[in-house]
PDB file of C-alpha atoms in Angstrom:
ATOM      1  CA  MET Z   1      46.421 -11.544  -8.571  1.00 51.00           C
ATOM      2  CA  GLN Z   2      43.185 -11.159  -6.696  1.00 63.00           C
ATOM      3  CA  GLU Z   3      40.467 -13.725  -7.212  1.00 67.00           C
ATOM      4  CA  LYS Z   4      37.248 -12.449  -8.750  1.00 65.00           C
ATOM      5  CA  SER Z   5      33.713 -13.741  -8.433  1.00 62.00           C
ATOM      6  CA  VAL Z   6      31.139 -13.458 -11.170  1.00 58.00           C
ATOM      7  CA  ILE Z   7      27.502 -13.382 -10.086  1.00 59.00           C
ATOM      8  CA  THR Z   8      24.908 -14.136 -12.699  1.00 58.00           C
ATOM      9  CA  ARG Z   9      21.132 -14.151 -12.440  1.00 58.00           C
ATOM     10  CA  THR Z  10      18.221 -15.246 -14.526  1.00 61.00           C
ATOM     11  CA  VAL Z  11      15.340 -12.921 -15.348  1.00 57.00           C
ATOM     12  CA  GLU Z  12      12.053 -14.613 -16.197  1.00 61.00           C
ATOM     13  CA  ALA Z  13      10.233 -12.615 -18.852  1.00 63.00           C
ATOM     14  CA  ALA Z  14       7.526 -13.210 -21.410  1.00 68.00           C
ATOM     15  CA  GLY Z  15       8.173 -12.879 -25.120  1.00 65.00           C
ATOM     16  CA  GLY Z  16       7.537 -10.085 -27.598  1.00 67.00           C
ATOM     17  CA  VAL Z  17       5.849  -6.901 -26.418  1.00 73.00           C
ATOM     18  CA  TYR Z  18       5.156  -8.552 -23.042  1.00 75.00           C
ATOM     19  CA  ALA Z  19       8.865  -8.861 -22.180  1.00 74.00           C
ATOM     20  CA  PRO Z  20       9.147  -5.632 -20.084  1.00 74.00           C
ATOM     21  CA  GLY Z  21       6.257  -6.822 -17.876  1.00 74.00           C
ATOM     22  CA  HIS Z  22       8.117  -8.211 -14.874  1.00 78.00           C
ATOM     23  CA  LEU Z  23       9.496  -7.180 -11.475  1.00 78.00           C
ATOM     24  CA  ASP Z  24      12.553  -9.417 -11.439  1.00 76.00           C
ATOM     25  CA  GLU Z  25      12.427 -11.662  -8.330  1.00 74.00           C
ATOM     26  CA  LEU Z  26       9.157 -10.069  -7.201  1.00 79.00           C
ATOM     27  CA  THR Z  27       7.491 -11.577 -10.264  1.00 83.00           C
ATOM     28  CA  GLN Z  28       7.446 -14.844  -8.276  1.00 82.00           C
ATOM     29  CA  ILE Z  29       4.828 -13.178  -6.033  1.00 84.00           C
ATOM     30  CA  VAL Z  30       3.113 -10.901  -8.547  1.00 88.00           C
ATOM     31  CA  ASP Z  31       3.183 -13.456 -11.342  1.00 89.00           C
ATOM     32  CA  PHE Z  32       1.893 -13.229 -14.890  1.00 89.00           C
ATOM     33  CA  VAL Z  33      -1.143 -15.432 -14.266  1.00 91.00           C
ATOM     34  CA  LEU Z  34      -2.280 -13.300 -11.320  1.00 93.00           C
ATOM     35  CA  VAL Z  35      -1.880 -10.018 -13.200  1.00 93.00           C
ATOM     36  CA  ASP Z  36      -3.660 -11.380 -16.281  1.00 91.00           C
ATOM     37  CA  SER Z  37      -6.579 -12.680 -14.195  1.00 94.00           C
ATOM     38  CA  VAL Z  38      -6.951  -9.307 -12.437  1.00 95.00           C
ATOM     39  CA  ILE Z  39      -6.899  -7.488 -15.773  1.00 94.00           C
ATOM     40  CA  GLU Z  40      -9.571  -9.851 -17.089  1.00 93.00           C
ATOM     41  CA  GLU Z  41     -11.701  -9.577 -13.944  1.00 94.00           C
ATOM     42  CA  THR Z  42     -11.649  -5.764 -13.969  1.00 94.00           C
ATOM     43  CA  GLY Z  43     -12.266  -5.428 -17.699  1.00 92.00           C
ATOM     44  CA  SER Z  44      -8.916  -3.726 -18.287  1.00 88.00           C
ATOM     45  CA  ARG Z  45      -7.763  -5.905 -21.166  1.00 88.00           C
ATOM     46  CA  GLU Z  46      -6.682  -3.960 -24.263  1.00 84.00           C
ATOM     47  CA  LYS Z  47      -9.080  -4.115 -27.220  1.00 81.00           C
ATOM     48  CA  ARG Z  48      -6.174  -4.804 -29.557  1.00 80.00           C
ATOM     49  CA  LEU Z  49      -2.593  -5.853 -28.936  1.00 77.00           C
ATOM     50  CA  ARG Z  50      -0.535  -2.709 -28.405  1.00 77.00           C
ATOM     51  CA  LEU Z  51       3.140  -1.974 -27.906  1.00 82.00           C
ATOM     52  CA  LEU Z  52       2.193  -1.409 -24.243  1.00 87.00           C
ATOM     53  CA  PRO Z  53      -0.184  -4.248 -23.272  1.00 89.00           C
ATOM     54  CA  SER Z  54      -2.175  -3.871 -20.054  1.00 91.00           C
ATOM     55  CA  ARG Z  55      -0.036  -6.470 -18.280  1.00 91.00           C
ATOM     56  CA  VAL Z  56       3.126  -4.492 -19.012  1.00 90.00           C
ATOM     57  CA  VAL Z  57       1.482  -1.266 -17.837  1.00 92.00           C
ATOM     58  CA  VAL Z  58       0.503  -2.867 -14.504  1.00 93.00           C
ATOM     59  CA  TYR Z  59       4.106  -3.915 -13.879  1.00 92.00           C
ATOM     60  CA  PHE Z  60       5.284  -0.471 -14.940  1.00 92.00           C
ATOM     61  CA  VAL Z  61       3.027   1.216 -12.348  1.00 93.00           C
ATOM     62  CA  LEU Z  62       4.236  -1.191  -9.650  1.00 93.00           C
ATOM     63  CA  ALA Z  63       7.815  -0.346 -10.617  1.00 92.00           C
ATOM     64  CA  LEU Z  64       7.019   3.365 -10.295  1.00 92.00           C
ATOM     65  CA  ALA Z  65       6.258   2.715  -6.615  1.00 89.00           C
ATOM     66  CA  LEU Z  66       9.536   0.823  -6.149  1.00 90.00           C
ATOM     67  CA  PHE Z  67      11.631   3.513  -7.867  1.00 91.00           C
ATOM     68  CA  GLU Z  68       9.747   6.642  -6.839  1.00 86.00           C
ATOM     69  CA  ASP Z  69      12.738   8.923  -7.435  1.00 88.00           C
ATOM     70  CA  CYS Z  70      13.106   7.861 -11.065  1.00 91.00           C
ATOM     71  CA  SER Z  71      11.463   9.363 -14.126  1.00 93.00           C
ATOM     72  CA  TYR Z  72       9.172   7.373 -16.414  1.00 93.00           C
ATOM     73  CA  ARG Z  73      12.106   6.745 -18.738  1.00 92.00           C
ATOM     74  CA  GLY Z  74      14.302   5.743 -15.805  1.00 92.00           C
ATOM     75  CA  VAL Z  75      11.773   3.205 -14.519  1.00 91.00           C
ATOM     76  CA  TRP Z  76      11.269   1.789 -18.016  1.00 91.00           C
ATOM     77  CA  GLY Z  77      15.035   1.416 -18.239  1.00 88.00           C
ATOM     78  CA  LYS Z  78      15.072  -0.637 -15.030  1.00 87.00           C
ATOM     79  CA  LEU Z  79      12.333  -2.929 -16.363  1.00 86.00           C
ATOM     80  CA  THR Z  80      14.306  -3.602 -19.536  1.00 85.00           C
ATOM     81  CA  ALA Z  81      17.878  -3.560 -18.178  1.00 82.00           C
ATOM     82  CA  GLY Z  82      18.119  -7.349 -17.961  1.00 76.00           C
ATOM     83  CA  LEU Z  83      16.548  -8.003 -21.358  1.00 77.00           C
ATOM     84  CA  VAL Z  84      19.638  -7.389 -23.475  1.00 72.00           C
ATOM     85  CA  GLY Z  85      19.359  -8.786 -26.969  1.00 72.00           C
ATOM     86  CA  LEU Z  86      15.565  -8.637 -27.198  1.00 74.00           C
ATOM     87  CA  PRO Z  87      13.889  -6.311 -29.718  1.00 74.00           C
ATOM     88  CA  LEU Z  88      12.225  -3.930 -27.258  1.00 78.00           C
ATOM     89  CA  VAL Z  89      10.262  -0.743 -27.812  1.00 79.00           C
ATOM     90  CA  ARG Z  90      11.335   2.502 -26.141  1.00 85.00           C
ATOM     91  CA  PRO Z  91       8.013   4.273 -25.593  1.00 89.00           C
ATOM     92  CA  ALA Z  92       7.735   8.025 -25.253  1.00 91.00           C
ATOM     93  CA  VAL Z  93       6.773   9.453 -21.870  1.00 93.00           C
ATOM     94  CA  SER Z  94       3.444  10.554 -23.341  1.00 93.00           C
ATOM     95  CA  SER Z  95       2.727   6.963 -24.414  1.00 92.00           C
ATOM     96  CA  LEU Z  96       3.402   5.684 -20.919  1.00 93.00           C
ATOM     97  CA  SER Z  97       1.120   8.372 -19.463  1.00 93.00           C
ATOM     98  CA  ARG Z  98      -1.718   7.462 -21.833  1.00 92.00           C
ATOM     99  CA  ALA Z  99      -1.255   3.777 -21.034  1.00 92.00           C
ATOM    100  CA  ARG Z 100      -1.628   4.506 -17.300  1.00 92.00           C
ATOM    101  CA  ARG Z 101      -4.837   6.422 -17.925  1.00 92.00           C
ATOM    102  CA  ARG Z 102      -6.115   3.612 -20.133  1.00 92.00           C
ATOM    103  CA  ILE Z 103      -5.965   0.912 -17.444  1.00 92.00           C
ATOM    104  CA  GLY Z 104      -6.949   3.250 -14.592  1.00 92.00           C
ATOM    105  CA  ALA Z 105      -6.723   2.429 -10.896  1.00 92.00           C
ATOM    106  CA  THR Z 106      -9.157  -0.494 -10.741  1.00 95.00           C
ATOM    107  CA  PRO Z 107      -6.755  -3.362 -11.592  1.00 95.00           C
ATOM    108  CA  LEU Z 108      -4.136  -1.998  -9.177  1.00 95.00           C
ATOM    109  CA  ARG Z 109      -6.728  -1.746  -6.409  1.00 94.00           C
ATOM    110  CA  ARG Z 110      -7.876  -5.307  -7.035  1.00 96.00           C
ATOM    111  CA  LEU Z 111      -4.298  -6.571  -7.093  1.00 95.00           C
ATOM    112  CA  PHE Z 112      -3.696  -4.935  -3.715  1.00 94.00           C
ATOM    113  CA  GLU Z 113      -6.834  -6.513  -2.255  1.00 94.00           C
ATOM    114  CA  ILE Z 114      -5.633  -9.957  -3.323  1.00 94.00           C
ATOM    115  CA  LEU Z 115      -2.045  -9.629  -2.114  1.00 94.00           C
ATOM    116  CA  ALA Z 116      -2.572  -7.640   1.106  1.00 94.00           C
ATOM    117  CA  GLY Z 117      -2.666  -9.736   4.260  1.00 94.00           C
ATOM    118  CA  PRO Z 118      -0.608 -11.305   7.053  1.00 94.00           C
ATOM    119  CA  ILE Z 119       2.358 -13.483   6.128  1.00 94.00           C
ATOM    120  CA  ALA Z 120       3.952 -14.448   9.473  1.00 95.00           C
ATOM    121  CA  HIS Z 121       3.739 -18.121  10.358  1.00 93.00           C
ATOM    122  CA  LEU Z 122       2.220 -19.035  13.721  1.00 90.00           C
ATOM    123  CA  GLY Z 123       4.564 -18.222  16.577  1.00 85.00           C
ATOM    124  CA  GLN Z 124       7.007 -16.163  14.491  1.00 91.00           C
ATOM    125  CA  ALA Z 125       9.064 -13.884  16.734  1.00 89.00           C
ATOM    126  CA  GLY Z 126       7.820 -10.298  16.845  1.00 90.00           C
ATOM    127  CA  SER Z 127       4.499 -11.103  15.187  1.00 93.00           C
ATOM    128  CA  PHE Z 128       2.579 -12.890  17.956  1.00 94.00           C
ATOM    129  CA  TYR Z 129       1.763 -12.295  21.598  1.00 90.00           C
ATOM    130  CA  ARG Z 130      -0.016 -14.938  23.669  1.00 88.00           C
ATOM    131  CA  GLY Z 131      -1.146 -16.610  20.467  1.00 89.00           C
ATOM    132  CA  LEU Z 132      -2.564 -13.412  18.967  1.00 91.00           C
ATOM    133  CA  ARG Z 133      -1.211 -11.856  15.783  1.00 93.00           C
ATOM    134  CA  THR Z 134       0.047  -8.341  16.625  1.00 93.00           C
ATOM    135  CA  VAL Z 135      -0.899  -5.551  14.227  1.00 94.00           C
ATOM    136  CA  ALA Z 136      -0.555  -1.780  14.312  1.00 92.00           C
ATOM    137  CA  VAL Z 137      -1.781   1.319  12.518  1.00 91.00           C
ATOM    138  CA  ASP Z 138       0.652   3.850  11.108  1.00 90.00           C
ATOM    139  CA  GLY Z 139       0.329   6.866   8.847  1.00 92.00           C
ATOM    140  CA  THR Z 140       2.378   9.255   6.766  1.00 92.00           C
ATOM    141  CA  LEU Z 141       2.008  12.240   4.441  1.00 93.00           C
ATOM    142  CA  LEU Z 142       2.981  12.193   0.767  1.00 91.00           C
ATOM    143  CA  HIS Z 143       3.428  15.104  -1.631  1.00 88.00           C
ATOM    144  CA  VAL Z 144       1.255  15.106  -4.746  1.00 88.00           C
ATOM    145  CA  PRO Z 145       1.676  17.258  -7.884  1.00 87.00           C
ATOM    146  CA  ASP Z 146       0.560  20.868  -7.659  1.00 87.00           C
ATOM    147  CA  GLU Z 147      -1.906  20.648 -10.541  1.00 86.00           C
ATOM    148  CA  GLU Z 148      -5.488  21.817 -10.852  1.00 85.00           C
ATOM    149  CA  ALA Z 149      -6.671  18.299 -11.664  1.00 85.00           C
ATOM    150  CA  ILE Z 150      -5.434  17.228  -8.209  1.00 86.00           C
ATOM    151  CA  THR Z 151      -5.735  20.222  -5.888  1.00 85.00           C
ATOM    152  CA  TRP Z 152      -9.549  20.184  -5.967  1.00 85.00           C
ATOM    153  CA  ARG Z 153      -9.290  16.915  -4.043  1.00 88.00           C
ATOM    154  CA  TYR Z 154      -5.989  17.472  -2.234  1.00 87.00           C
ATOM    155  CA  PRO Z 155      -5.820  21.183  -1.355  1.00 86.00           C
ATOM    156  CA  LYS Z 156      -2.630  22.941  -0.383  1.00 84.00           C
ATOM    157  CA  ARG Z 157      -2.064  24.212   3.117  1.00 80.00           C
ATOM    158  CA  ALA Z 158      -3.198  27.787   3.516  1.00 78.00           C
ATOM    159  CA  GLY Z 159      -2.319  30.601   5.859  1.00 74.00           C
ATOM    160  CA  GLU Z 160      -4.362  33.719   6.503  1.00 72.00           C
ATOM    161  CA  SER Z 161      -3.893  35.026   2.980  1.00 72.00           C
ATOM    162  CA  VAL Z 162      -1.777  32.650   0.870  1.00 75.00           C
ATOM    163  CA  GLU Z 163      -1.449  28.955   0.079  1.00 75.00           C
ATOM    164  CA  PHE Z 164       1.954  27.320   0.443  1.00 79.00           C
ATOM    165  CA  GLY Z 165       3.801  24.062  -0.154  1.00 82.00           C
ATOM    166  CA  TYR Z 166       2.720  21.075  -2.183  1.00 86.00           C
ATOM    167  CA  PRO Z 167      -0.675  19.417  -1.720  1.00 90.00           C
ATOM    168  CA  LEU Z 168      -0.482  16.554   0.756  1.00 91.00           C
ATOM    169  CA  LEU Z 169      -2.046  13.101   0.727  1.00 93.00           C
ATOM    170  CA  ARG Z 170      -2.530  11.279   4.030  1.00 94.00           C
ATOM    171  CA  LEU Z 171      -1.853   7.536   3.879  1.00 95.00           C
ATOM    172  CA  VAL Z 172      -2.761   5.252   6.790  1.00 94.00           C
ATOM    173  CA  VAL Z 173      -2.031   1.519   6.810  1.00 95.00           C
ATOM    174  CA  LEU Z 174      -2.728  -1.469   9.031  1.00 95.00           C
ATOM    175  CA  VAL Z 175       0.436  -3.580   9.207  1.00 95.00           C
ATOM    176  CA  GLU Z 176       1.484  -6.882  10.709  1.00 96.00           C
ATOM    177  CA  CYS Z 177       4.136  -6.389  13.373  1.00 94.00           C
ATOM    178  CA  GLY Z 178       7.416  -8.199  12.793  1.00 91.00           C
ATOM    179  CA  THR Z 179       6.992  -8.494   9.013  1.00 94.00           C
ATOM    180  CA  ARG Z 180       5.546  -5.059   8.142  1.00 93.00           C
ATOM    181  CA  ALA Z 181       3.173  -6.777   5.744  1.00 95.00           C
ATOM    182  CA  VAL Z 182       0.321  -4.440   4.821  1.00 95.00           C
ATOM    183  CA  LEU Z 183      -3.160  -5.741   5.673  1.00 96.00           C
ATOM    184  CA  ALA Z 184      -5.183  -2.731   4.553  1.00 95.00           C
ATOM    185  CA  ALA Z 185      -4.703   0.891   3.505  1.00 96.00           C
ATOM    186  CA  ALA Z 186      -6.726   4.085   3.257  1.00 95.00           C
ATOM    187  CA  PHE Z 187      -5.780   7.489   1.908  1.00 94.00           C
ATOM    188  CA  GLY Z 188      -7.235  10.874   1.130  1.00 93.00           C
ATOM    189  CA  PRO Z 189      -6.816  14.599   1.828  1.00 93.00           C
ATOM    190  CA  GLU Z 190      -4.535  15.651   4.650  1.00 91.00           C
ATOM    191  CA  SER Z 191      -7.357  17.722   6.145  1.00 88.00           C
ATOM    192  CA  ASP Z 192      -8.932  14.542   7.520  1.00 89.00           C
ATOM    193  CA  GLY Z 193      -7.103  13.264  10.571  1.00 88.00           C
ATOM    194  CA  GLU Z 194      -5.286   9.956  10.886  1.00 88.00           C
ATOM    195  CA  LEU Z 195      -8.011   8.475  13.076  1.00 89.00           C
ATOM    196  CA  THR Z 196     -10.583   9.085  10.338  1.00 90.00           C
ATOM    197  CA  TYR Z 197      -8.676   6.878   7.931  1.00 92.00           C
ATOM    198  CA  ALA Z 198      -7.746   4.363  10.628  1.00 90.00           C
ATOM    199  CA  GLY Z 199     -11.437   3.771  11.249  1.00 89.00           C
ATOM    200  CA  ARG Z 200     -11.824   2.552   7.660  1.00 91.00           C
ATOM    201  CA  LEU Z 201      -9.260  -0.201   8.229  1.00 91.00           C
ATOM    202  CA  LEU Z 202     -10.734  -1.817  11.304  1.00 87.00           C
ATOM    203  CA  SER Z 203     -13.094  -4.148   9.470  1.00 89.00           C
ATOM    204  CA  VAL Z 204     -10.002  -6.229   8.656  1.00 90.00           C
ATOM    205  CA  LEU Z 205      -9.445  -7.072  12.328  1.00 91.00           C
ATOM    206  CA  ASP Z 206     -10.687 -10.340  13.810  1.00 89.00           C
ATOM    207  CA  ARG Z 207     -10.375 -12.271  17.089  1.00 88.00           C
ATOM    208  CA  THR Z 208      -6.994 -13.705  16.111  1.00 90.00           C
ATOM    209  CA  MET Z 209      -5.401 -10.237  16.132  1.00 90.00           C
ATOM    210  CA  LEU Z 210      -4.105  -7.903  18.823  1.00 90.00           C
ATOM    211  CA  LEU Z 211      -4.129  -4.248  17.784  1.00 89.00           C
ATOM    212  CA  LEU Z 212      -1.380  -2.237  19.470  1.00 86.00           C
ATOM    213  CA  ALA Z 213      -2.965   1.177  19.976  1.00 74.00           C
ATOM    214  CA  ASP Z 214      -1.324   4.377  21.213  1.00 66.00           C
ATOM    215  CA  ALA Z 215      -2.896   7.049  23.372  1.00 59.00           C
ATOM    216  CA  ALA Z 216      -4.445   8.969  20.481  1.00 60.00           C
ATOM    217  CA  SER Z 217      -6.097   5.808  19.167  1.00 59.00           C
ATOM    218  CA  MET Z 218      -7.809   5.284  22.508  1.00 51.00           C
ATOM    219  CA  ARG Z 219      -9.282   8.792  22.547  1.00 53.00           C
ATOM    220  CA  THR Z 220     -13.005   8.724  23.285  1.00 42.00           C
ATOM    221  CA  SER Z 221     -15.856  11.078  22.612  1.00 38.00           C
ATOM    222  CA  SER Z 222     -17.099  11.254  26.197  1.00 33.00           C
ATOM    223  CA  PRO Z 223     -15.469  10.627  29.588  1.00 38.00           C
ATOM    224  CA  GLY Z 224     -15.780   7.172  31.048  1.00 37.00           C
ATOM    225  CA  THR Z 225     -16.583   5.389  27.797  1.00 33.00           C
ATOM    226  CA  SER Z 226     -14.533   3.212  25.522  1.00 39.00           C
ATOM    227  CA  ARG Z 227     -15.359   2.055  22.025  1.00 46.00           C
ATOM    228  CA  PRO Z 228     -13.941  -1.145  20.485  1.00 47.00           C
ATOM    229  CA  PRO Z 229     -11.674  -0.846  17.476  1.00 52.00           C
ATOM    230  CA  ALA Z 230     -13.750  -3.555  15.774  1.00 52.00           C
ATOM    231  CA  PRO Z 231     -16.291  -6.184  16.812  1.00 49.00           C
ATOM    232  CA  ASN Z 232     -14.743  -9.352  18.223  1.00 50.00           C
ATOM    233  CA  SER Z 233     -11.180  -8.057  18.276  1.00 54.00           C
ATOM    234  CA  TRP Z 234      -8.583  -7.327  20.944  1.00 60.00           C
ATOM    235  CA  CYS Z 235      -7.024  -3.941  21.630  1.00 65.00           C
ATOM    236  CA  ALA Z 236      -4.007  -3.332  23.841  1.00 61.00           C
ATOM    237  CA  PRO Z 237      -4.321   0.139  25.444  1.00 56.00           C
ATOM    238  CA  PRO Z 238      -1.379   2.395  26.371  1.00 52.00           C
ATOM    239  CA  PRO Z 239       0.651   1.582  29.505  1.00 54.00           C
ATOM    240  CA  ALA Z 240      -0.828   2.615  32.844  1.00 53.00           C
ATOM    241  CA  GLY Z 241      -0.036   6.218  33.686  1.00 48.00           C
ATOM    242  CA  TYR Z 242       0.553   7.260  30.080  1.00 47.00           C
ATOM    243  CA  PRO Z 243      -0.922  10.770  29.793  1.00 44.00           C
ATOM    244  CA  PRO Z 244      -3.991  10.878  27.523  1.00 39.00           C
ATOM    245  CA  PRO Z 245      -4.267  13.728  25.003  1.00 39.00           C
ATOM    246  CA  SER Z 246      -7.898  14.257  25.960  1.00 35.00           C
ATOM    247  CA  GLY Z 247     -10.777  12.133  27.189  1.00 32.00           C
ATOM    248  CA  THR Z 248     -10.174   8.836  28.963  1.00 31.00           C
ATOM    249  CA  TRP Z 249      -9.717   5.174  28.239  1.00 34.00           C
ATOM    250  CA  ALA Z 250     -10.314   2.005  30.174  1.00 32.00           C
ATOM    251  CA  THR Z 251      -7.351  -0.307  30.724  1.00 31.00           C
ATOM    252  CA  ALA Z 252      -9.698  -3.289  30.523  1.00 33.00           C
ATOM    253  CA  PRO Z 253     -12.689  -1.884  28.659  1.00 35.00           C
ATOM    254  CA  THR Z 254     -16.050  -3.545  28.392  1.00 33.00           C
ATOM    255  CA  TRP Z 255     -17.207  -3.113  24.828  1.00 35.00           C
ATOM    256  CA  PRO Z 256     -20.892  -3.360  24.034  1.00 34.00           C
ATOM    257  CA  GLY Z 257     -21.488  -6.253  21.694  1.00 36.00           C
ATOM    258  CA  SER Z 258     -17.999  -7.722  22.022  1.00 36.00           C
ATOM    259  CA  ALA Z 259     -17.609 -11.327  23.094  1.00 36.00           C
ATOM    260  CA  THR Z 260     -14.875 -10.556  25.625  1.00 36.00           C
ATOM    261  CA  ALA Z 261     -14.644  -7.794  28.192  1.00 33.00           C
ATOM    262  CA  SER Z 262     -10.892  -7.475  28.548  1.00 40.00           C
ATOM    263  CA  CYS Z 263      -7.583  -8.194  26.895  1.00 43.00           C
ATOM    264  CA  PRO Z 264      -5.894 -11.599  27.516  1.00 45.00           C
ATOM    265  CA  SER Z 265      -4.357 -11.854  30.952  1.00 42.00           C
ATOM    266  CA  CYS Z 266      -0.646 -11.251  31.090  1.00 38.00           C
TER     267      CYS Z 266
END
């Protein structure tokens, strides 16, 4: 007879209508106190206690990002799967949609601003070079629903006479190398290039960071000039001899207004 192992786990959840508001182990990071304080700060608290309190809705939206291939009902099922024996509501999809509209994007944006940032400890392998925290910019395209309420902002691609495909959203993030922790993010229509959104992230950089930039990131508006990615920050240019797409870059640029004229010596 084969031996069997039984693995059990404990799910920390609040009581009553707040019970579905959790992310299992991730609730240790995005805890109840943090979510409640963000809801209070952004004025997103419900006027009266509902079957879908604002705290639960915030966790539901976060779960939608974790289980992007699941329906509303499917995601709700994952939030409540470990709460067997509790008297839970089973909201209609329309109720979940209205609850999302009720809280809006503001509390989620504020929650991101609080949690985003580097997490690697000093000297962690893959995250530091010569004492500088290595970071990089990366981007992707996401499909959004083909609905009139969205396509005015995120238009579909168009040929000479017809539109085609789903509308696209361009997402660009600044991440910490080694951990992939997100430091900042920007998104908008696909028609704006990746560098446009990358420029909105550079205010996060400081002198403790080394931005690993590819050839396109070093593109300049006029020959013989180089612009810093951010004041008082380091930028590692492409390897010598790497063909530029257009324009030029300096391998050890002097940036007007920056405290240092070149990257750390290797």
